[in-house]
Coordinates of N, CA, C and O in Angstrom, one line a residue:
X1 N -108.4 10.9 -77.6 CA -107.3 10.9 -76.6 C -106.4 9.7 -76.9 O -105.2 9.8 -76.7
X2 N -107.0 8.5 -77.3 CA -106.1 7.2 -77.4 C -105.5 7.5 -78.6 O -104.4 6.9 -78.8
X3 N -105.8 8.4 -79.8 CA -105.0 8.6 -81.0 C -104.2 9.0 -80.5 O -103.3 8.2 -80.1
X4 N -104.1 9.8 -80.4 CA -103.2 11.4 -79.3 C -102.2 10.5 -78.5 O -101.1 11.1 -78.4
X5 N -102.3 9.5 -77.9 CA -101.0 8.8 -77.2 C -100.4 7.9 -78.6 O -99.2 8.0 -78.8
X6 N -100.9 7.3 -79.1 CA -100.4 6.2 -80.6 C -99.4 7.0 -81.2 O -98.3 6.6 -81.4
X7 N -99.9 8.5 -81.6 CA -99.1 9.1 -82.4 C -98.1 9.4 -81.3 O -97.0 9.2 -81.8
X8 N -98.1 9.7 -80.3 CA -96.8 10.4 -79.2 C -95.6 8.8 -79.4 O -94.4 8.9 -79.3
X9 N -96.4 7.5 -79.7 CA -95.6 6.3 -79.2 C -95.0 6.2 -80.7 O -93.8 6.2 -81.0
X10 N -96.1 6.2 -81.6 CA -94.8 6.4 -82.9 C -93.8 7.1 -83.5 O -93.1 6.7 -84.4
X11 N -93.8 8.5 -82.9 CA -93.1 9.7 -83.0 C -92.0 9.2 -82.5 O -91.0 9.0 -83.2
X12 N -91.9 8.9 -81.2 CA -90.9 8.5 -80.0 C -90.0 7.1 -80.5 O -88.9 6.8 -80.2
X13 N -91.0 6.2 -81.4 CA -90.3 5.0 -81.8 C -89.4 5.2 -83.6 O -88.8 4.4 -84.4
X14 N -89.5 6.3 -83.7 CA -89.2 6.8 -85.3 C -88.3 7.6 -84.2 O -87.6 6.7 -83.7
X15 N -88.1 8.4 -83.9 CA -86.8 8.9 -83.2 C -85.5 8.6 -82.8 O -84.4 9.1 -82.9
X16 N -86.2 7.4 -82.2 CA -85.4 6.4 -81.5 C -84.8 5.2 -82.6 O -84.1 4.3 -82.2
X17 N -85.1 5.2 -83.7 CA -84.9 4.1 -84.4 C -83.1 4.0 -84.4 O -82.5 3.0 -83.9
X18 N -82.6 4.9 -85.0 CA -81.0 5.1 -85.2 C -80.4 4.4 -84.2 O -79.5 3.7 -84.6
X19 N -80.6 4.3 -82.7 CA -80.2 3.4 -81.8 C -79.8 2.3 -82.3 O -78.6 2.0 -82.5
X20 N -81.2 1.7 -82.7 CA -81.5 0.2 -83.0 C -79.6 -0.8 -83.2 O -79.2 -1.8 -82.6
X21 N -79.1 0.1 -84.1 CA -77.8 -0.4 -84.7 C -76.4 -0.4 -83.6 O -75.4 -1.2 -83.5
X22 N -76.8 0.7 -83.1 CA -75.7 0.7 -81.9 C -76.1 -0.3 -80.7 O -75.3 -1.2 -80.2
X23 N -77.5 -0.2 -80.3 CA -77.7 -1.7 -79.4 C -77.2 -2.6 -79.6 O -76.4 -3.1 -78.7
X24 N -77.6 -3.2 -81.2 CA -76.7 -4.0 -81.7 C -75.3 -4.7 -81.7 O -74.8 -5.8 -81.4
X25 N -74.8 -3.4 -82.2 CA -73.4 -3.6 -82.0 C -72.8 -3.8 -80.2 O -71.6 -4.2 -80.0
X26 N -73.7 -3.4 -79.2 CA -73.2 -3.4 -77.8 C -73.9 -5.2 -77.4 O -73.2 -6.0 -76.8
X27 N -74.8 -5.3 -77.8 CA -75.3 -7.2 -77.7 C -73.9 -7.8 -78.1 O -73.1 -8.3 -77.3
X28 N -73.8 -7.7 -79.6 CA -73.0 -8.6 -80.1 C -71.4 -8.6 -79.2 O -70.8 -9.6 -78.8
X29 N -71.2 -7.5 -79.0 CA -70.1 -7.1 -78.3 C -70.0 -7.8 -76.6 O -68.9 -8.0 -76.0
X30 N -71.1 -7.9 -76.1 CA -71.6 -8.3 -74.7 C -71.5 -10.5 -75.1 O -71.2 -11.6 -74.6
X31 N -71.7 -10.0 -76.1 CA -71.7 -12.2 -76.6 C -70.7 -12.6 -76.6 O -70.5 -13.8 -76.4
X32 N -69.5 -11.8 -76.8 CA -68.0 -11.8 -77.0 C -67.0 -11.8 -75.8 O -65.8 -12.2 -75.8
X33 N -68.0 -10.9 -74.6 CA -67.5 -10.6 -74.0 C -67.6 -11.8 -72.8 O -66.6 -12.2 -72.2
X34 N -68.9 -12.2 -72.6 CA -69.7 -13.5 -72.3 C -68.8 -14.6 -72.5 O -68.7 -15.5 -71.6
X35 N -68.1 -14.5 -73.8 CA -67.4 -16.1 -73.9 C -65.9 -15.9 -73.6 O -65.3 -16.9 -73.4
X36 N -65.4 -14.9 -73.6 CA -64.0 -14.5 -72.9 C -64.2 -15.0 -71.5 O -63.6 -15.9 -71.1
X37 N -65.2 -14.1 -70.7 CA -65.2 -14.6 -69.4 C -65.8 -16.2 -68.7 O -65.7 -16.8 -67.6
X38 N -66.5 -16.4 -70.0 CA -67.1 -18.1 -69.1 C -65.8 -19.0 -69.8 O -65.7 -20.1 -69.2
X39 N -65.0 -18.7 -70.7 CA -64.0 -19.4 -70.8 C -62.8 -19.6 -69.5 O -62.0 -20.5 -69.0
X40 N -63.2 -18.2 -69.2 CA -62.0 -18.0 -67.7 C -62.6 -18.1 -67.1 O -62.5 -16.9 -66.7
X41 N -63.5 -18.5 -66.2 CA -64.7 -19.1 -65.2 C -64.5 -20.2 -65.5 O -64.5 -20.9 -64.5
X42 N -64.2 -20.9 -66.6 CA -64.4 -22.4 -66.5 C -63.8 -23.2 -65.7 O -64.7 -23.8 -65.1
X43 N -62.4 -23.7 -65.2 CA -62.0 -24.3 -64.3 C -62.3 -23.9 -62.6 O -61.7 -24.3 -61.6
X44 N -63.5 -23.2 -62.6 CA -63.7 -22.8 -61.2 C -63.8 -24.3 -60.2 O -64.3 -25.4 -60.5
X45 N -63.4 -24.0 -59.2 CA -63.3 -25.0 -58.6 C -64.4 -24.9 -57.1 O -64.5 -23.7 -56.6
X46 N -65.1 -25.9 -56.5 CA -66.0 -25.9 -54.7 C -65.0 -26.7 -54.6 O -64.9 -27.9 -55.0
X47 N -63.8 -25.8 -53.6 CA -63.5 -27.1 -52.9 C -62.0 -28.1 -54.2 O -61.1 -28.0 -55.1
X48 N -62.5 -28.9 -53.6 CA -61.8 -29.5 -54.7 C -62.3 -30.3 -55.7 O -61.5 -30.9 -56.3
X49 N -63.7 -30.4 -56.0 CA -64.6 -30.5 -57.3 C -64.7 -29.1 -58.2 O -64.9 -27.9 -58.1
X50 N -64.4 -30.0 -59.1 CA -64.9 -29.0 -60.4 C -66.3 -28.4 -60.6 O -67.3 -29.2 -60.9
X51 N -66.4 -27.0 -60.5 CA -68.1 -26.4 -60.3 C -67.9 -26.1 -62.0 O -66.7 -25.7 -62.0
X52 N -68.2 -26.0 -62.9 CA -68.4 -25.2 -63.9 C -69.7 -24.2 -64.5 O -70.4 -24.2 -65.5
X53 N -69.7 -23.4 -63.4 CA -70.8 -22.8 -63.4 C -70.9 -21.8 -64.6 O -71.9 -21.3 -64.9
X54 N -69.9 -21.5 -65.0 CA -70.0 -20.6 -66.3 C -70.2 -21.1 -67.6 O -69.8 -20.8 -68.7
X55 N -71.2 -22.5 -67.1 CA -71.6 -23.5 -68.4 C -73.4 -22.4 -68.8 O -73.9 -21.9 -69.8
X56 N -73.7 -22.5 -67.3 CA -74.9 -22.3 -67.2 C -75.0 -20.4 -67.3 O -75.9 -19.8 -67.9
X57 N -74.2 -20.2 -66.9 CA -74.4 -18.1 -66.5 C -74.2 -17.7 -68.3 O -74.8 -16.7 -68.8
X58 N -73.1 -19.0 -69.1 CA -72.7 -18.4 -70.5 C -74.3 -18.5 -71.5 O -74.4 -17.7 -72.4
X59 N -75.3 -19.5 -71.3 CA -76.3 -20.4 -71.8 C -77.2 -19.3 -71.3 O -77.7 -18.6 -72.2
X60 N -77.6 -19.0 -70.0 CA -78.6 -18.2 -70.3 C -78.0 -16.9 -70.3 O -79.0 -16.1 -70.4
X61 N -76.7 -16.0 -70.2 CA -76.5 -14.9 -70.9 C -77.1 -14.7 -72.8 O -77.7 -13.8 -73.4
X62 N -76.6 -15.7 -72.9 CA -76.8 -16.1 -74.6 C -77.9 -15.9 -74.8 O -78.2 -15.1 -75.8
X63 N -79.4 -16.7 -73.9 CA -80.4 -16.2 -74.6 C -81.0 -15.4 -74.5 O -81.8 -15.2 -75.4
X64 N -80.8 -14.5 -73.4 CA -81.2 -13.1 -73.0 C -80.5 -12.2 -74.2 O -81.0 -11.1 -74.5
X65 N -79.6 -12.5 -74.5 CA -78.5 -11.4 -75.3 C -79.5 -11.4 -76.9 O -79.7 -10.5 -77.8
X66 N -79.9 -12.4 -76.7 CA -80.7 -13.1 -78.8 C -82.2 -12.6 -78.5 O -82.9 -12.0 -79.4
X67 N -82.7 -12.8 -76.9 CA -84.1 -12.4 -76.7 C -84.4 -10.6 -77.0 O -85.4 -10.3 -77.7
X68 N -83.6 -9.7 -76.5 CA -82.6 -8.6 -76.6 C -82.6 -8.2 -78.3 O -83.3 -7.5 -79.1
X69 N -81.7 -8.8 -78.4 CA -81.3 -8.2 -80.2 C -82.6 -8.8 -81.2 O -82.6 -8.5 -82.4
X70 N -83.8 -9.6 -80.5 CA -85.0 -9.3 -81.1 C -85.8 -8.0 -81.4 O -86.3 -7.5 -82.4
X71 N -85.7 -7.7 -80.1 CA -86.9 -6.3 -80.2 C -86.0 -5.1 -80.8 O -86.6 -4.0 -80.6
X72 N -84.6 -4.8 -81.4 CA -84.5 -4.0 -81.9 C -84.0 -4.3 -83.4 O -83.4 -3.3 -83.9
X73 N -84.0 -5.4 -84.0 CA -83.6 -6.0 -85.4 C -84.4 -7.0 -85.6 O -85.2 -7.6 -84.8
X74 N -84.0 -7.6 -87.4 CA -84.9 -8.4 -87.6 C -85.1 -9.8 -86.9 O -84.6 -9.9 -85.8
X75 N -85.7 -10.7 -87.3 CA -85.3 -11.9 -86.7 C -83.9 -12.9 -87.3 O -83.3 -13.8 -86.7
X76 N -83.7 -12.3 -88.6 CA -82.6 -12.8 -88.8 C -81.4 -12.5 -88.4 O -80.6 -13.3 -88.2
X77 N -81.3 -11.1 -88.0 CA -80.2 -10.6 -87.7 C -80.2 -10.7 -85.9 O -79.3 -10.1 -85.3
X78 N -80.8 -11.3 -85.3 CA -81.1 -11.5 -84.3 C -80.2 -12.4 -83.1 O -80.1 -12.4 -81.9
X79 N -79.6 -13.4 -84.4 CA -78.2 -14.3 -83.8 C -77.0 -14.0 -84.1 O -76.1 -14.8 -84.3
X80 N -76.9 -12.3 -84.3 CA -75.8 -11.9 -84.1 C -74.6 -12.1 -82.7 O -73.4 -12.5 -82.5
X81 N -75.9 -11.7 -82.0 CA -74.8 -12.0 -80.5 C -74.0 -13.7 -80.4 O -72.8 -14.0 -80.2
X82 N -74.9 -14.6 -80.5 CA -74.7 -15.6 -81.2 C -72.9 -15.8 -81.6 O -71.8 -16.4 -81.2
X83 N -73.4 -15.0 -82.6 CA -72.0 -15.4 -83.5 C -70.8 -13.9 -82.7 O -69.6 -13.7 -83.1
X84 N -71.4 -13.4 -82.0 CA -70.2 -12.6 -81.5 C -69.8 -13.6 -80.4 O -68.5 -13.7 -80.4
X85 N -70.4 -14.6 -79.5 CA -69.6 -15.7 -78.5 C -68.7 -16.2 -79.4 O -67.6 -15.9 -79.4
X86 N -69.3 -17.1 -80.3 CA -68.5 -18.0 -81.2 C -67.3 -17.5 -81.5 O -66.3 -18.1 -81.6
X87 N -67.4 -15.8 -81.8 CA -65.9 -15.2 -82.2 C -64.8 -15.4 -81.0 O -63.7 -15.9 -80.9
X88 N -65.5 -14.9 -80.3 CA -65.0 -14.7 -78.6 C -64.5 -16.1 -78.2 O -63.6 -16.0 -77.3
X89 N -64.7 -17.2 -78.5 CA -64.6 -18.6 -78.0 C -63.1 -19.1 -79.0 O -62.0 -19.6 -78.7
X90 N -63.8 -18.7 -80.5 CA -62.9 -18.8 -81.5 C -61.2 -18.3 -80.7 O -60.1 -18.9 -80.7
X91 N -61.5 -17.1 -80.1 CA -60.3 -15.7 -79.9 C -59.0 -17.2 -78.7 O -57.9 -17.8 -78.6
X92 N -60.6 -17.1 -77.8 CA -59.6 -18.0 -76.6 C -59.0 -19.4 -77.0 O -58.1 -19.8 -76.3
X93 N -59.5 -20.3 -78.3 CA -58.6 -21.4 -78.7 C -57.0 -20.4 -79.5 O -55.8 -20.9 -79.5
X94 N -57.2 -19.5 -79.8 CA -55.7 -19.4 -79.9 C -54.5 -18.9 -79.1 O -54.7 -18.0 -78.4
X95 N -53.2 -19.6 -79.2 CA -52.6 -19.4 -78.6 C -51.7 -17.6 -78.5 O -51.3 -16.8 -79.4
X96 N -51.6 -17.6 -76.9 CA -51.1 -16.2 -76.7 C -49.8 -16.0 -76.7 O -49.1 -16.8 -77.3
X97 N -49.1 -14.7 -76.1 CA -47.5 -15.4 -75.9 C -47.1 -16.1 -74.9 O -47.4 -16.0 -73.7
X98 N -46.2 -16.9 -75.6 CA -45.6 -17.8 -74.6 C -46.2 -19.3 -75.1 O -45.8 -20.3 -74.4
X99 N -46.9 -19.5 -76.0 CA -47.8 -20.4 -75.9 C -48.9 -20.7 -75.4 O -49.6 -21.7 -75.5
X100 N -49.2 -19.5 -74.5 CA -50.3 -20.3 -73.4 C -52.0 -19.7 -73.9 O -52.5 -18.7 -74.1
X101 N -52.4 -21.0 -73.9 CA -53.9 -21.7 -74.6 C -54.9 -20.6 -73.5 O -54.3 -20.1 -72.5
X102 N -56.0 -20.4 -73.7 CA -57.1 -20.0 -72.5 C -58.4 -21.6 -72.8 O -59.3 -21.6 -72.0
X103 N -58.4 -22.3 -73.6 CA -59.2 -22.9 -74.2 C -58.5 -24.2 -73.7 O -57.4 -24.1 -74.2
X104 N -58.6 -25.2 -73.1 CA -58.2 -26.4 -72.6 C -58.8 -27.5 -73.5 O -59.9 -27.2 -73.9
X105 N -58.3 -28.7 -73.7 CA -58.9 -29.9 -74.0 C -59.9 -30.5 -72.9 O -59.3 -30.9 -71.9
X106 N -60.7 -30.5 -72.9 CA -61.3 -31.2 -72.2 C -62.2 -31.2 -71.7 O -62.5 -30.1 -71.3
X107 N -63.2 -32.1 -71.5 CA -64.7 -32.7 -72.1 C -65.6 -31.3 -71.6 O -66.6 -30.9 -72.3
X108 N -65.2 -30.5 -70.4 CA -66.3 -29.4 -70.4 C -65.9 -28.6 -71.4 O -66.9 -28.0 -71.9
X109 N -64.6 -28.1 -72.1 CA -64.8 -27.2 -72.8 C -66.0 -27.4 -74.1 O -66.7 -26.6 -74.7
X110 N -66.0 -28.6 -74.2 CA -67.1 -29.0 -75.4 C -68.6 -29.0 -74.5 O -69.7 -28.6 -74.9
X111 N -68.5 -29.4 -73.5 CA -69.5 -29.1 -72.7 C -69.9 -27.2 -72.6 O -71.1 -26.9 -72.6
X112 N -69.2 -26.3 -72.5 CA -69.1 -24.8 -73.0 C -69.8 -24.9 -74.0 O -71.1 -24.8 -74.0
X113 N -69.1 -25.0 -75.0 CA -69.3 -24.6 -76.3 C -71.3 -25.3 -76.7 O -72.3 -24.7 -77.2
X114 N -71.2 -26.7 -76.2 CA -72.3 -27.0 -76.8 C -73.8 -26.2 -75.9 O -74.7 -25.6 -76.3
X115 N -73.5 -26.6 -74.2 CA -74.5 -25.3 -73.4 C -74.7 -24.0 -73.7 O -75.9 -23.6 -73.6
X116 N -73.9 -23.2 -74.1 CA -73.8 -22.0 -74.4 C -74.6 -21.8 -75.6 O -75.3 -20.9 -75.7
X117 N -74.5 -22.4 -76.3 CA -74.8 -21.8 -77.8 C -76.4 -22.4 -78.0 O -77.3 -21.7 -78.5
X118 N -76.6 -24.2 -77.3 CA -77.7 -24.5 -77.7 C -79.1 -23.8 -77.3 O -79.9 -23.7 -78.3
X119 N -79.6 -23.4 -76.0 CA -80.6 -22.8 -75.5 C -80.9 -21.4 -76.7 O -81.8 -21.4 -77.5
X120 N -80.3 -20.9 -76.7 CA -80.1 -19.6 -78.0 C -80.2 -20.3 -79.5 O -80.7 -19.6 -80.4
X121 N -79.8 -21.2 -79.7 CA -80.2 -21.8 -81.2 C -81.4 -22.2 -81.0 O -82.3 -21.6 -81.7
X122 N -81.8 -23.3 -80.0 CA -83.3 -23.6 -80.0 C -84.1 -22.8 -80.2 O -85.0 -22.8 -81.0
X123 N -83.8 -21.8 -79.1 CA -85.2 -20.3 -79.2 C -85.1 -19.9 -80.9 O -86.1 -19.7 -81.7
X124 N -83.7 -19.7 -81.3 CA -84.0 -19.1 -83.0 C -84.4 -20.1 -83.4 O -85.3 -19.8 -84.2
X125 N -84.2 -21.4 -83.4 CA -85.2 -22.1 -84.1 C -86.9 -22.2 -83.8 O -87.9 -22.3 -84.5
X126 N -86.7 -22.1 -82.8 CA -88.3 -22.2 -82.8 C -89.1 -20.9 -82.9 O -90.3 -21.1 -82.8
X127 N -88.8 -19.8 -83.0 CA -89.1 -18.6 -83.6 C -89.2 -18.7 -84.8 O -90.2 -18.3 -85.3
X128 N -88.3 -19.3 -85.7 CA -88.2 -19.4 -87.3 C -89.4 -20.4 -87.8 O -90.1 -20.2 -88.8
X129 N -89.5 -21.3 -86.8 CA -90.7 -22.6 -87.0 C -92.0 -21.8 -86.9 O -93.0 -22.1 -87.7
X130 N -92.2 -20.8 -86.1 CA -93.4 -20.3 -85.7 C -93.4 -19.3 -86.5 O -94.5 -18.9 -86.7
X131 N -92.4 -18.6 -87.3 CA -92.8 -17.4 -88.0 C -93.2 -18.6 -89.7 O -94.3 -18.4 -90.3
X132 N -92.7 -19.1 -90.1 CA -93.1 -19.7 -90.6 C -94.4 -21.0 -91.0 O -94.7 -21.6 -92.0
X133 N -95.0 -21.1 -89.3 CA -95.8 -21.8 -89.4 C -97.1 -20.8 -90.1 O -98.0 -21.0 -90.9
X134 N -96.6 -19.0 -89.2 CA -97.6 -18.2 -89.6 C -97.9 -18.2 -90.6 O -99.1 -18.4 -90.9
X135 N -96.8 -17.9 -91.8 CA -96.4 -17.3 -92.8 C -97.6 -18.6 -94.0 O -98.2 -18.3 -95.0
X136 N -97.4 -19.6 -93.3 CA -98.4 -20.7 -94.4 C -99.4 -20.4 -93.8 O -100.2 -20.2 -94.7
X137 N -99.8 -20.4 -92.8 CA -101.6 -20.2 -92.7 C -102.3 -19.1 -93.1 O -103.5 -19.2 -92.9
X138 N -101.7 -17.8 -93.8 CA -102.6 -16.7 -94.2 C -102.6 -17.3 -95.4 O -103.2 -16.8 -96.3

């Protein structure tokens, strides 16, 4: 009987594989979409202090988005979403018409860029560290 379910879960996971690519492409797309909007969340204001809460919503969007594009691709291709923010972040330093910037000078936007992306680098690094710690001990 426990065969009898294994084979139903790999049947179902071979079926399903063709997905895998369009998930993909909807993460990467969601990473993009992530940094359009925490760029425009950024000057949110309490009051009359500066809240920048879309430091923190863009940082752990990110690593949910990379935790995500694990279980259906490799581990390399895994910091796609990654690099779909960065595109997205890239889009808002240029200017629109009229001139007008979405990307400001100033110290949070580097504060953005470096929250957002680090939590999601660390995890790929330390996934890389541990797949590799394995890789020497057999």
């Amino acid at each position: 009987m426990i065969t009898a379910e294994n084979n139903t879960d790999a049947s179902t996971e071979t079926s399903l594989s063709w997905l895998d690519p369009i998930i993909l492409g909807v993460l990467i797309f969601d990473g993009f979409l992530c940094a359009v909007l925490s760029v425009l969340f950024l000057p949110t204001h309490l009051g009359t202090t500066a809240f920048p809460i879309s430091i923190l919503v863009a940082a752990t969007a990110n690593l949910v988005l990379v935790i995500a594009a694990r279980t259906v691709t490799t581990p390399g291709m895994a910091a796609l979403p990654l690099a779909g923010w960065i595109v997205g972040f890239l889009v808002c330093m240029v200017g629109g018409p009229g001139g007008d910037v979405l990307v400001l000078s100033s110290p949070l936007t580097f504060l953005l860029l470096v929250g957002a992306i680090a939590p999601a680098a660390v995890f790929l690094f330390k996934v890389a560290i541990n797949r590799l710690a394995t890789l020497s001990s057999q």
